[in-house]
PDB file of C-alpha atoms in Angstrom:
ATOM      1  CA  UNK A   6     -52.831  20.111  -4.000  1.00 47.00           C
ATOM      2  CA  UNK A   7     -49.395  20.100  -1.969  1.00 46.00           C
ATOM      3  CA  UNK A   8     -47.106  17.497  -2.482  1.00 46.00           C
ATOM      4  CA  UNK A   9     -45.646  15.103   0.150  1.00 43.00           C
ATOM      5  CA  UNK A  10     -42.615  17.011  -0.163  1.00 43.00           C
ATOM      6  CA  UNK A  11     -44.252  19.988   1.869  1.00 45.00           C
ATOM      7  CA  UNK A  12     -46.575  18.855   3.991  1.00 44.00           C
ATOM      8  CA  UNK A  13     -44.999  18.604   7.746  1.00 46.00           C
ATOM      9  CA  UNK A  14     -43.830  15.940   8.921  1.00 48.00           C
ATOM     10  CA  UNK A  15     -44.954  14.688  13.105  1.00 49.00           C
ATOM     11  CA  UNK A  16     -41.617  14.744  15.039  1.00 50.00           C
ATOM     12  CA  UNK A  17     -40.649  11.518  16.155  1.00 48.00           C
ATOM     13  CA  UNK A  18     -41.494  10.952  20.109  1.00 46.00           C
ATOM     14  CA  UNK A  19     -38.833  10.861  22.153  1.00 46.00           C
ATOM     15  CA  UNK A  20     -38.307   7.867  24.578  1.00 42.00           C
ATOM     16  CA  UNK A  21     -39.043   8.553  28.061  1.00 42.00           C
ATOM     17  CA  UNK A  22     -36.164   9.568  29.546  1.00 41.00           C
ATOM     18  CA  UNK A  23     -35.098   7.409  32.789  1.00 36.00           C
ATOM     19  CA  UNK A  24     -33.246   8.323  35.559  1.00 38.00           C
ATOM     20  CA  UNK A  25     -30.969   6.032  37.104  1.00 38.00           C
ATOM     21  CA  UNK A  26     -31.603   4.651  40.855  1.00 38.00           C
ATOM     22  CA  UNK A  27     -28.410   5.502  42.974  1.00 39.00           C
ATOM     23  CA  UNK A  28     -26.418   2.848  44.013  1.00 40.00           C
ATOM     24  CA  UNK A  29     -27.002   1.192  47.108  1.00 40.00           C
ATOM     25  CA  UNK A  30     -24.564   1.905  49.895  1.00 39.00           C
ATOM     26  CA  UNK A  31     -22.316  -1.274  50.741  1.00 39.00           C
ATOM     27  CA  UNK A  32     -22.680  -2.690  53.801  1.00 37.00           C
ATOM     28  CA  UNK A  33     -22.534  -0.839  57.302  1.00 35.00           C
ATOM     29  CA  UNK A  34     -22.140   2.645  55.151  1.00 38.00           C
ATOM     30  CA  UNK A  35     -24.411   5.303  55.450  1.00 38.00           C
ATOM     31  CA  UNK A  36     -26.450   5.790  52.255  1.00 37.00           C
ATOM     32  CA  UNK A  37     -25.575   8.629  50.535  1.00 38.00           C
ATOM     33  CA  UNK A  38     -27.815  11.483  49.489  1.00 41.00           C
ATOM     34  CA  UNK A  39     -28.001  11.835  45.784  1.00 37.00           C
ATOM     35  CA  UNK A  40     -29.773  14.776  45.374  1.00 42.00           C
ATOM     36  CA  UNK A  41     -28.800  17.279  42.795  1.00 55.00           C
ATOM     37  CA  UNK A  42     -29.853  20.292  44.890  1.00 75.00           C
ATOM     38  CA  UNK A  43     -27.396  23.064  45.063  1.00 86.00           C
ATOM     39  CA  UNK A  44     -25.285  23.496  48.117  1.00 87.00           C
ATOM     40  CA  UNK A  45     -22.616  25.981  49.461  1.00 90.00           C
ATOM     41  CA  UNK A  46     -19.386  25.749  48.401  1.00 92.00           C
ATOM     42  CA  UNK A  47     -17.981  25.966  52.137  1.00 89.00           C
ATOM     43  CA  UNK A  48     -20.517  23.751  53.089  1.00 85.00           C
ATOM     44  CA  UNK A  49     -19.422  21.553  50.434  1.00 87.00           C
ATOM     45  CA  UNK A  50     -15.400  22.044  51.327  1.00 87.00           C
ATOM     46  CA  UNK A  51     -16.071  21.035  54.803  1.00 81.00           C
ATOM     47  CA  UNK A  52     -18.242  17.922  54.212  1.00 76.00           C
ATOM     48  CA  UNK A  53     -15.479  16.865  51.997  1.00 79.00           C
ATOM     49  CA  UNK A  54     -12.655  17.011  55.199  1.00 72.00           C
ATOM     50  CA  UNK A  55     -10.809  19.644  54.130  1.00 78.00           C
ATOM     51  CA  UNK A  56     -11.595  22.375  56.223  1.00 81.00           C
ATOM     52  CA  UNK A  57     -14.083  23.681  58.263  1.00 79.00           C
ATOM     53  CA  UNK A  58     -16.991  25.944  57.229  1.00 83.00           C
ATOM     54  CA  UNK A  59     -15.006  29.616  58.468  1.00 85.00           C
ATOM     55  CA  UNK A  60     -11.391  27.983  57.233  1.00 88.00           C
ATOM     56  CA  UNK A  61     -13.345  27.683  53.685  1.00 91.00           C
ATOM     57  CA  UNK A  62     -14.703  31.369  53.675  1.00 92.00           C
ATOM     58  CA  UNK A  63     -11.650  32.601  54.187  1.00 93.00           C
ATOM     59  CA  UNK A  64      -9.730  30.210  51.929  1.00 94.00           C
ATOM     60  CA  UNK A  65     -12.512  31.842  48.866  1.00 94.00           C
ATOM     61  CA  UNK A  66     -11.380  35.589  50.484  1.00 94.00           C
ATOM     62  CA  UNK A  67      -7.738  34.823  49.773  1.00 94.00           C
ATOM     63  CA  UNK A  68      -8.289  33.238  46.129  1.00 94.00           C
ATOM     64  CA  UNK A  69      -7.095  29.576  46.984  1.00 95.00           C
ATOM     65  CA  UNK A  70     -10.605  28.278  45.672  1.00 95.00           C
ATOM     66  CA  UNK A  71     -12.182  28.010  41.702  1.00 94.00           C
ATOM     67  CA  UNK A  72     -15.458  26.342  40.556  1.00 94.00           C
ATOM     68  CA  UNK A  73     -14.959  25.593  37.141  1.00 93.00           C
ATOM     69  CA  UNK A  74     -11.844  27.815  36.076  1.00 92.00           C
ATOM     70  CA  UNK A  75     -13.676  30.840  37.777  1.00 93.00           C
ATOM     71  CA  UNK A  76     -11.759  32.122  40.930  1.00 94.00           C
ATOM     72  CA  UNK A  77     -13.733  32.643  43.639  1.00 93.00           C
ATOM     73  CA  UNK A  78     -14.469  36.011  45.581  1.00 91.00           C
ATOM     74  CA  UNK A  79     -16.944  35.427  47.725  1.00 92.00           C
ATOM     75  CA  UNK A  80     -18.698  32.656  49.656  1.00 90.00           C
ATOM     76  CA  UNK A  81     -21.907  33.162  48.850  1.00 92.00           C
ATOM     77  CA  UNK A  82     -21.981  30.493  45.974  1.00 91.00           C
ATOM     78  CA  UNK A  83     -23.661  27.380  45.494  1.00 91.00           C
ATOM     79  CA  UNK A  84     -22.821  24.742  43.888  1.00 91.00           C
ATOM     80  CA  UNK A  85     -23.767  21.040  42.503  1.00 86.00           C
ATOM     81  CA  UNK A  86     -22.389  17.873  41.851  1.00 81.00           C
ATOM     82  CA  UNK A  87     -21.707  18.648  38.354  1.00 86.00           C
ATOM     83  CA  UNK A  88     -19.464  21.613  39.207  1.00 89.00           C
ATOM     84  CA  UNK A  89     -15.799  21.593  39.529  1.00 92.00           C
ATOM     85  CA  UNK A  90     -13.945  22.728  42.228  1.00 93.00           C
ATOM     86  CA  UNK A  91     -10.408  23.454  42.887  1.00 94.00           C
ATOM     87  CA  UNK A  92      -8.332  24.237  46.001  1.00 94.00           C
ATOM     88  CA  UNK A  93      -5.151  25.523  45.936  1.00 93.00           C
ATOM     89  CA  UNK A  94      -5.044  23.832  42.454  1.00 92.00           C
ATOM     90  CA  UNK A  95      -6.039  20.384  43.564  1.00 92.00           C
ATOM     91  CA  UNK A  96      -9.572  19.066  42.966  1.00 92.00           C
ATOM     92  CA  UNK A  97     -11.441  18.782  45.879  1.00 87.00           C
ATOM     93  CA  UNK A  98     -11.415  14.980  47.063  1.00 80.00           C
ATOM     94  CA  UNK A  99     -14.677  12.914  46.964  1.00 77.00           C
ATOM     95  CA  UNK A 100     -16.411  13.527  50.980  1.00 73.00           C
ATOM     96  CA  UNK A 101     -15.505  10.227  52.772  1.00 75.00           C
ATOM     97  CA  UNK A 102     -18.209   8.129  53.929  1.00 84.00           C
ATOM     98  CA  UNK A 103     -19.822   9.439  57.053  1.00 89.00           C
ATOM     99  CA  UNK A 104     -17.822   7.867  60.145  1.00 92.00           C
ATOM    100  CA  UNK A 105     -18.500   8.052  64.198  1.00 96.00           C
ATOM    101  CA  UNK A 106     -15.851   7.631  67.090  1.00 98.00           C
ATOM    102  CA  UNK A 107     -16.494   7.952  70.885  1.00 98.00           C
ATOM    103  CA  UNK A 108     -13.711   9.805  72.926  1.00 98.00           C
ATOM    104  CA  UNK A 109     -13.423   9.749  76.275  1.00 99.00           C
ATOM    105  CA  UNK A 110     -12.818  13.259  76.774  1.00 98.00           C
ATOM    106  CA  UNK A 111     -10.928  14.053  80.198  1.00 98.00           C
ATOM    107  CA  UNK A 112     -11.441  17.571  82.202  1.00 98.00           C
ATOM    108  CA  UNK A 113      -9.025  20.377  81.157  1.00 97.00           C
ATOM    109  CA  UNK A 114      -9.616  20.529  77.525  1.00 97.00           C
ATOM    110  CA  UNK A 115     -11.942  22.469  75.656  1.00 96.00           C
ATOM    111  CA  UNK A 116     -14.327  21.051  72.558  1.00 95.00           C
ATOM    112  CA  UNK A 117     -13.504  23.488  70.052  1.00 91.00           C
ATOM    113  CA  UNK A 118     -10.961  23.408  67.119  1.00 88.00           C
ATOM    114  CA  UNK A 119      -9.491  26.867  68.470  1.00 87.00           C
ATOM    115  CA  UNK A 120      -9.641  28.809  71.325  1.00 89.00           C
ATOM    116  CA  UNK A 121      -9.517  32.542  72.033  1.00 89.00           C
ATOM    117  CA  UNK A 122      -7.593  32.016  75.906  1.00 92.00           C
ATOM    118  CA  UNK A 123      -5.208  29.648  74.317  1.00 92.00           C
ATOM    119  CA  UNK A 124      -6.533  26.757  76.068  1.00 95.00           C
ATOM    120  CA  UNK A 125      -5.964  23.095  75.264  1.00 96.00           C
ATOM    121  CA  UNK A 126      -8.295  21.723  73.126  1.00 96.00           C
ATOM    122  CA  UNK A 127     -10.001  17.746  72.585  1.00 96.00           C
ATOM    123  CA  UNK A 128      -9.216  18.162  68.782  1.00 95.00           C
ATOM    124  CA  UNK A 129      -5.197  18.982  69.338  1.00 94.00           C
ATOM    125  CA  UNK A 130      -5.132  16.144  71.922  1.00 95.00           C
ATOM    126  CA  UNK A 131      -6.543  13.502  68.976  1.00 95.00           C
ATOM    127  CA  UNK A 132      -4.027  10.895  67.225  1.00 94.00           C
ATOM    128  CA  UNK A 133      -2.573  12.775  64.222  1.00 92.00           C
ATOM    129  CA  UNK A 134      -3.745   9.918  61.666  1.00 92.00           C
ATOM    130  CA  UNK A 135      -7.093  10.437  62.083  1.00 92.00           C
ATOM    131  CA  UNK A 136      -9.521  12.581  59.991  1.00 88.00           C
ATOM    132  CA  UNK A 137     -10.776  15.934  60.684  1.00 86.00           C
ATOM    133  CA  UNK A 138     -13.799  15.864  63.095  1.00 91.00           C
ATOM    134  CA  UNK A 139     -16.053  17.501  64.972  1.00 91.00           C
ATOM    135  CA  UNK A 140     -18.210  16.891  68.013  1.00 94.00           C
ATOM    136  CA  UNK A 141     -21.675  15.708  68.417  1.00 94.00           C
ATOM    137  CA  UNK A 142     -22.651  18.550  70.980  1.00 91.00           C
ATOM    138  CA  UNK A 143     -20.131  19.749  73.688  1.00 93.00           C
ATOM    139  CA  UNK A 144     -18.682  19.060  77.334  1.00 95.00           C
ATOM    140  CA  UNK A 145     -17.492  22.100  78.832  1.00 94.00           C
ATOM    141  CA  UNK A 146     -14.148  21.901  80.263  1.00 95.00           C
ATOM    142  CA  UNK A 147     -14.577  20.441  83.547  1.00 96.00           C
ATOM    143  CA  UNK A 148     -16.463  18.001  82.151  1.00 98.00           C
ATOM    144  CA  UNK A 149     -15.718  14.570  81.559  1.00 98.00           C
ATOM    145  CA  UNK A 150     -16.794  11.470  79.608  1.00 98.00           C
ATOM    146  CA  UNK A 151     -18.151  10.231  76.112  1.00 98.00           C
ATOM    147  CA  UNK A 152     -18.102  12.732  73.284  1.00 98.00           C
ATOM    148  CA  UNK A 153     -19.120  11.717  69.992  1.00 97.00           C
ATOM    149  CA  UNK A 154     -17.014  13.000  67.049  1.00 97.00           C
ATOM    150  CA  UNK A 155     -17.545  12.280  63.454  1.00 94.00           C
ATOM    151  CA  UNK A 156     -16.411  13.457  60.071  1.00 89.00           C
ATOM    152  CA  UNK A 157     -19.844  14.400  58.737  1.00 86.00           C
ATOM    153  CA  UNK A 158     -21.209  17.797  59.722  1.00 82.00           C
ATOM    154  CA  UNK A 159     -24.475  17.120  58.271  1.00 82.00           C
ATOM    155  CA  UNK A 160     -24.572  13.714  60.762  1.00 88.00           C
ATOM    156  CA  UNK A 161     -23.305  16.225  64.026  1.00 88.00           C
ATOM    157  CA  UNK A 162     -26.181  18.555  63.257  1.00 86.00           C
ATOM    158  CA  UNK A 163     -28.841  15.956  62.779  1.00 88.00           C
ATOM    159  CA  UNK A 164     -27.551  13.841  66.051  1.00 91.00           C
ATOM    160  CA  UNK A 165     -27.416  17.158  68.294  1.00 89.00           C
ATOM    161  CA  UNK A 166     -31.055  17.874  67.722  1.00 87.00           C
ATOM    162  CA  UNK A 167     -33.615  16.613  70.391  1.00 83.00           C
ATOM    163  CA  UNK A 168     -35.679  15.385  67.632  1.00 84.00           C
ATOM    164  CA  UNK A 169     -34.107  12.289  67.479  1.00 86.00           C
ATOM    165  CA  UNK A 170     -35.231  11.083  71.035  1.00 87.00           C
ATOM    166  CA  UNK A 171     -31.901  10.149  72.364  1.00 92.00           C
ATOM    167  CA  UNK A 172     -31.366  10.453  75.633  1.00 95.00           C
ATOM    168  CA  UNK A 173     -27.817  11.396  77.616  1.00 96.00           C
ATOM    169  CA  UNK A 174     -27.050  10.072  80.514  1.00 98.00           C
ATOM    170  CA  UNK A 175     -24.624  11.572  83.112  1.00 98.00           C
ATOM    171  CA  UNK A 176     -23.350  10.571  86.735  1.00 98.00           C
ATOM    172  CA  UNK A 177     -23.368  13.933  89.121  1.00 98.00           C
ATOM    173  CA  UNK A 178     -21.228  14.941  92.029  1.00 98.00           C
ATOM    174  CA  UNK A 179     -22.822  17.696  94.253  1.00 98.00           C
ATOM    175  CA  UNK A 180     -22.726  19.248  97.069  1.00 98.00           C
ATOM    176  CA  UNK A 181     -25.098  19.817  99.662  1.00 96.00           C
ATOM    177  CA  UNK A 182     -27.553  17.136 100.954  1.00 96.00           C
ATOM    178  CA  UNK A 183     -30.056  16.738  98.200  1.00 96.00           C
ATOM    179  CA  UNK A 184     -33.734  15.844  98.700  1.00 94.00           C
ATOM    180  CA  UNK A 185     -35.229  13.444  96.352  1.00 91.00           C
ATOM    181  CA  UNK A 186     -38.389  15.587  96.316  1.00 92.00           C
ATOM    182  CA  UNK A 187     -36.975  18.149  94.860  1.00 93.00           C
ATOM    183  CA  UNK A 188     -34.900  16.195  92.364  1.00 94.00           C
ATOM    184  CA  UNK A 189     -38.290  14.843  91.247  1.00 94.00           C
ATOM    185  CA  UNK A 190     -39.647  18.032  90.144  1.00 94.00           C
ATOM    186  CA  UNK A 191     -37.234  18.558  87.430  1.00 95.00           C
ATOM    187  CA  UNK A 192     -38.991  15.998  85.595  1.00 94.00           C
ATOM    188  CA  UNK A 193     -41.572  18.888  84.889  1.00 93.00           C
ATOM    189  CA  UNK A 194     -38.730  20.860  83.206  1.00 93.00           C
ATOM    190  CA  UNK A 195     -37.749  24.679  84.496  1.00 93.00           C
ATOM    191  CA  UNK A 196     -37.408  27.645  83.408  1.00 93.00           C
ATOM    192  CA  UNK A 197     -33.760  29.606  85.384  1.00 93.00           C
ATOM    193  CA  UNK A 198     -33.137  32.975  84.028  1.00 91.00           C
ATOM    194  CA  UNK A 199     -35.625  33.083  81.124  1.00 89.00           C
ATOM    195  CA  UNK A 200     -34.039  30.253  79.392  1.00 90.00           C
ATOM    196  CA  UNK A 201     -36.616  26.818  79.440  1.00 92.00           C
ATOM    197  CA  UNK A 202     -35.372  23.411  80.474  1.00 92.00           C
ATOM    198  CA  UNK A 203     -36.976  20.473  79.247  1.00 92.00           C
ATOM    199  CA  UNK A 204     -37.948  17.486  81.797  1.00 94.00           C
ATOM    200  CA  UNK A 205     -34.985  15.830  82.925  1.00 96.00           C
ATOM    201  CA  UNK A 206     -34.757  12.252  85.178  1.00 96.00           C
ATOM    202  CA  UNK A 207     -32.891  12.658  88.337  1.00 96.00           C
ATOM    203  CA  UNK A 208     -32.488  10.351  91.309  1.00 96.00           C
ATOM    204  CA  UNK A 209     -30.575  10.037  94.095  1.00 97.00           C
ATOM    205  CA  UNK A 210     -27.802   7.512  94.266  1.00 97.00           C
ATOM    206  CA  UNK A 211     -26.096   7.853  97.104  1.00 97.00           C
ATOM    207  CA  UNK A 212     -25.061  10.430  99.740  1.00 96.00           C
ATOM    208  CA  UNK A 213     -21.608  10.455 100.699  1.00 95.00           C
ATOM    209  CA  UNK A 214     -21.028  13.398 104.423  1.00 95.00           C
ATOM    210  CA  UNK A 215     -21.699  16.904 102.500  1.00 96.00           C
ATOM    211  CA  UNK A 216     -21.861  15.437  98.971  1.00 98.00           C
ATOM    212  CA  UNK A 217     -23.913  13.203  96.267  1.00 98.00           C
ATOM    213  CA  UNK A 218     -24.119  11.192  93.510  1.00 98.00           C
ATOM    214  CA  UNK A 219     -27.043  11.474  91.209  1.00 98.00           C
ATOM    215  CA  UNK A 220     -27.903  10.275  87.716  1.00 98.00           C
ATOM    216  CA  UNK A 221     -29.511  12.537  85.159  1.00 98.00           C
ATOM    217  CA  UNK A 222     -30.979  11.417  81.744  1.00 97.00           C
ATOM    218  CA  UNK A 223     -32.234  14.197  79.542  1.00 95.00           C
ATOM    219  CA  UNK A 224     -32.980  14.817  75.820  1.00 91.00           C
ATOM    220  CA  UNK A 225     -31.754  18.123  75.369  1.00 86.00           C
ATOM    221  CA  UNK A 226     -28.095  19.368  74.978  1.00 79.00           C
ATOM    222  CA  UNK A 227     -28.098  22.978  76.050  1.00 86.00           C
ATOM    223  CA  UNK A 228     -25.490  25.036  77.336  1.00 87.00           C
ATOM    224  CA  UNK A 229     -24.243  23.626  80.105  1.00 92.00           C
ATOM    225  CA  UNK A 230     -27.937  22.302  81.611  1.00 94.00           C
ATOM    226  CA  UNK A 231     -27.011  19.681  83.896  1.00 96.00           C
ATOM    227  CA  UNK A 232     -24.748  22.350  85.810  1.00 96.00           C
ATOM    228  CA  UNK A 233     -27.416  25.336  85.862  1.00 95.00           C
ATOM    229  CA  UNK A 234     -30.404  22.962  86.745  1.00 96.00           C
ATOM    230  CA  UNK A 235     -29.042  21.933  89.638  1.00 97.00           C
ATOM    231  CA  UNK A 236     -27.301  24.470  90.920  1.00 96.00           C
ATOM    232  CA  UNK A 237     -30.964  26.368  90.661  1.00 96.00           C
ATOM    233  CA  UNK A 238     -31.954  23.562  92.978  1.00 96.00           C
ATOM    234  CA  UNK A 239     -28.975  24.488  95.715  1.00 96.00           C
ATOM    235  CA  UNK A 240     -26.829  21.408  94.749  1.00 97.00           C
ATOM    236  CA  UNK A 241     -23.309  23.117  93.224  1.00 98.00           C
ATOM    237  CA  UNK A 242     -21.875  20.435  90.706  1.00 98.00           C
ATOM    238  CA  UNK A 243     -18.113  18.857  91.557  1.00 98.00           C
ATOM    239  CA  UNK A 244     -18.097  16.366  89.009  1.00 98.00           C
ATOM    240  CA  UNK A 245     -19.889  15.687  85.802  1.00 98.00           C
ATOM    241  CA  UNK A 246     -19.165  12.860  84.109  1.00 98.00           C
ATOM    242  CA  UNK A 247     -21.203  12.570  80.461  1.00 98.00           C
ATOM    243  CA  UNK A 248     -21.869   8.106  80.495  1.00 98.00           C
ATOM    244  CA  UNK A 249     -24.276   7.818  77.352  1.00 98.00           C
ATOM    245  CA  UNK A 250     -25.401   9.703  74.070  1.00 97.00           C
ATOM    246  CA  UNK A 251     -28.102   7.634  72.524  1.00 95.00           C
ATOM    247  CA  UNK A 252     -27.319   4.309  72.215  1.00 95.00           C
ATOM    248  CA  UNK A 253     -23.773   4.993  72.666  1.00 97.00           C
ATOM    249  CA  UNK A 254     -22.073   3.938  75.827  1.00 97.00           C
ATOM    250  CA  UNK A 255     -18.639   5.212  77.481  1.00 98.00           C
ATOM    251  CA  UNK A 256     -18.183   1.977  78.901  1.00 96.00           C
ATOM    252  CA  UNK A 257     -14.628   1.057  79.841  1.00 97.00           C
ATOM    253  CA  UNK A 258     -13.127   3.814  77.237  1.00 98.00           C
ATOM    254  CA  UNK A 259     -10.148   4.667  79.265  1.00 98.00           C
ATOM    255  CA  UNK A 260      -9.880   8.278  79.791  1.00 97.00           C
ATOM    256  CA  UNK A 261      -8.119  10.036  76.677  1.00 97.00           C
ATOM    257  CA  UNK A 262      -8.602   6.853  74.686  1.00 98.00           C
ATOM    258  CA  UNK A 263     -10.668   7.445  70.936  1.00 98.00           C
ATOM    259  CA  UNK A 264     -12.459   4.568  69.299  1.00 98.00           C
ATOM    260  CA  UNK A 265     -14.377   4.248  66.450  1.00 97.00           C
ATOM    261  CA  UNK A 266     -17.659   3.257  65.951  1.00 96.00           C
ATOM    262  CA  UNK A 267     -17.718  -0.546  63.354  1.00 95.00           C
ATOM    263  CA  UNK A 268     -19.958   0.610  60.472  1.00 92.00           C
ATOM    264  CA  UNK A 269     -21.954  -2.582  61.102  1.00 93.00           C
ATOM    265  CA  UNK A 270     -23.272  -0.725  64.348  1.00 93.00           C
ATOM    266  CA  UNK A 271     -23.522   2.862  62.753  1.00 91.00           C
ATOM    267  CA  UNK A 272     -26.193   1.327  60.565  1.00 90.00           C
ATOM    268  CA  UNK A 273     -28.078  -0.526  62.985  1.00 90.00           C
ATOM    269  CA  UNK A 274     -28.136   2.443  65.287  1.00 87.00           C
ATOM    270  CA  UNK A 275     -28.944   5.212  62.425  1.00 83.00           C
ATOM    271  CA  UNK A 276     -31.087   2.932  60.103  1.00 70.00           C
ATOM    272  CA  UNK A 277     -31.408   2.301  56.601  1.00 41.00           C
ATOM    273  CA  UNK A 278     -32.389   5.693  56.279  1.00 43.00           C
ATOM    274  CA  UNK A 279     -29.527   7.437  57.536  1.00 46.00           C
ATOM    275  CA  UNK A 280     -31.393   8.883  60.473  1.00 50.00           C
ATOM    276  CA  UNK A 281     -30.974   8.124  64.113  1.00 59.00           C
ATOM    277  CA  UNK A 282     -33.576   5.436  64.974  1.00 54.00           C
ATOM    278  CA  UNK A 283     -36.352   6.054  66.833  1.00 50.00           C
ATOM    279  CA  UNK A 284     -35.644   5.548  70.815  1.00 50.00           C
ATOM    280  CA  UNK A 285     -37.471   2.121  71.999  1.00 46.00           C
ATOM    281  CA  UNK A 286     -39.681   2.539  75.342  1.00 42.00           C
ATOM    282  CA  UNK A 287     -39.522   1.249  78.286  1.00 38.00           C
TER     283      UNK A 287
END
């Protein structure tokens, strides 16, 4: 008969193991996505403000960046929240909390961070004490009027897509003598060139001799639209001037002027969930 001695013993159970809730964001911040899912390390660099996404590839090519004592070689890395990372023998700094400014841009500048022609850019023309941002979608360089910026290139992406319903608004200088009929069948959407156009709200506000100022509300950001849909309809454009993005106004910005959003109305607009609200009708 076997003694007690050698007869197995039934582990003990283990509790349940719980996982922490995150904690809630403080007021008028953006909540902040705790998941553990791994994530490119120049995707991570550049949510953090460092650098952008191209800046951080090349930083890893010239050996400026380790994950946990490990130089890296190549980009093509991901990484979580646990790991380690080191640039240029600093640790990288905890991302900031996702922040939104509206900049009235002027004409003559160009929204990118560097350009091939040497041209001025919006970002070189931005006080020096600010953060590095990017732009919510583009205005092309004779284009004028509210740009969004932010810090958060996860928030630009998500706020550029048409899935979010919001709607831009621009006021139009053009030329020619423009008949509202025709204005009205954009709201249809068209199709120039093998590239299609969603619908797009156009009247007439007033015509001025050989020219005309219209408004335009549309959901969709492409390449410059406004400026290709009506110049399909005959009207060239003279002035474009970008008034809303969303819920976002221009308003009295003065022209070159940056301002940034209170956090109180970043998360009203975007919700608790830390996606753009849905549009209201009417």
């Amino acid at each position: 008969m076997p003694t007690s001695a050698n007869i197995a013993q039934p582990r003990p159970k283990r509790p349940p193991r719980v996982r922490e809730k995150p904690a809630a964001a403080s007021e008028g911040e953006l909540p902040v996505d705790t998941s553990e899912a791994p994530e490119r390390i120049a995707k991570v660099m550049a949510r953090a403000g460092l650098c952008s996404r191209r800046d951080a590839e090349r930083w890893i090519a010239e050996g400026r960046v380790s994950i946990d004592g490990t130089i890296l070689t190549s980009p093509a890395v991901t990484v979580t929240g646990e790991s380690r990372i080191v640039v240029d023998g600093k640790p990288l700094p905890e991302p900031e909390r996702a922040r939104l400014w509206r900049y009235h841009k002027p004409t003559g500048l160009v929204t990118t961070h560097r350009d091939e022609r040497g041209r001025a850019t919006v970002f070189a023309a931005l006080p020096a004490e600010l953060p590095r941002l990017v732009s919510i979608g583009r205005l092309d360089l004779n284009s004028e009027g509210l740009l969004l910026m932010t810090n958060d290139g996860a928030l630009a992406r998500r706020l550029e897509l048409p899935s979010t319903g919001w709607v831009r608004r621009y006021r139009v200088r053009v030329h020619g003598t423009v008949e509202s009929d025709r204005l009205a069948s954009l709201a249809r959407g068209v199709a120039i060139d093998g590239a299609s156009y969603g619908p797009i709200r156009a009247q007439l506000d007033r015509q001025l001799g050989s020219n005309a100022w219209l408004t335009l509300s549309l959901q969709e950001g492409k390449n410059r639209e406004v400026r290709r849909v009506l110049e399909y309809l005959g009207y060239p454009v003279t002035r474009l001037i970008r008034l809303s993005y969303g819920p976002f106004q221009l308003g009295n910005l003065a022209r070159g002027a940056i301002e940034e959003v209170p956090k109180k109305v970043l998360q009203d607009q975007l919700g608790t969930g830390g996606g753009p609200k849905a549009p209201r009708k009417g």
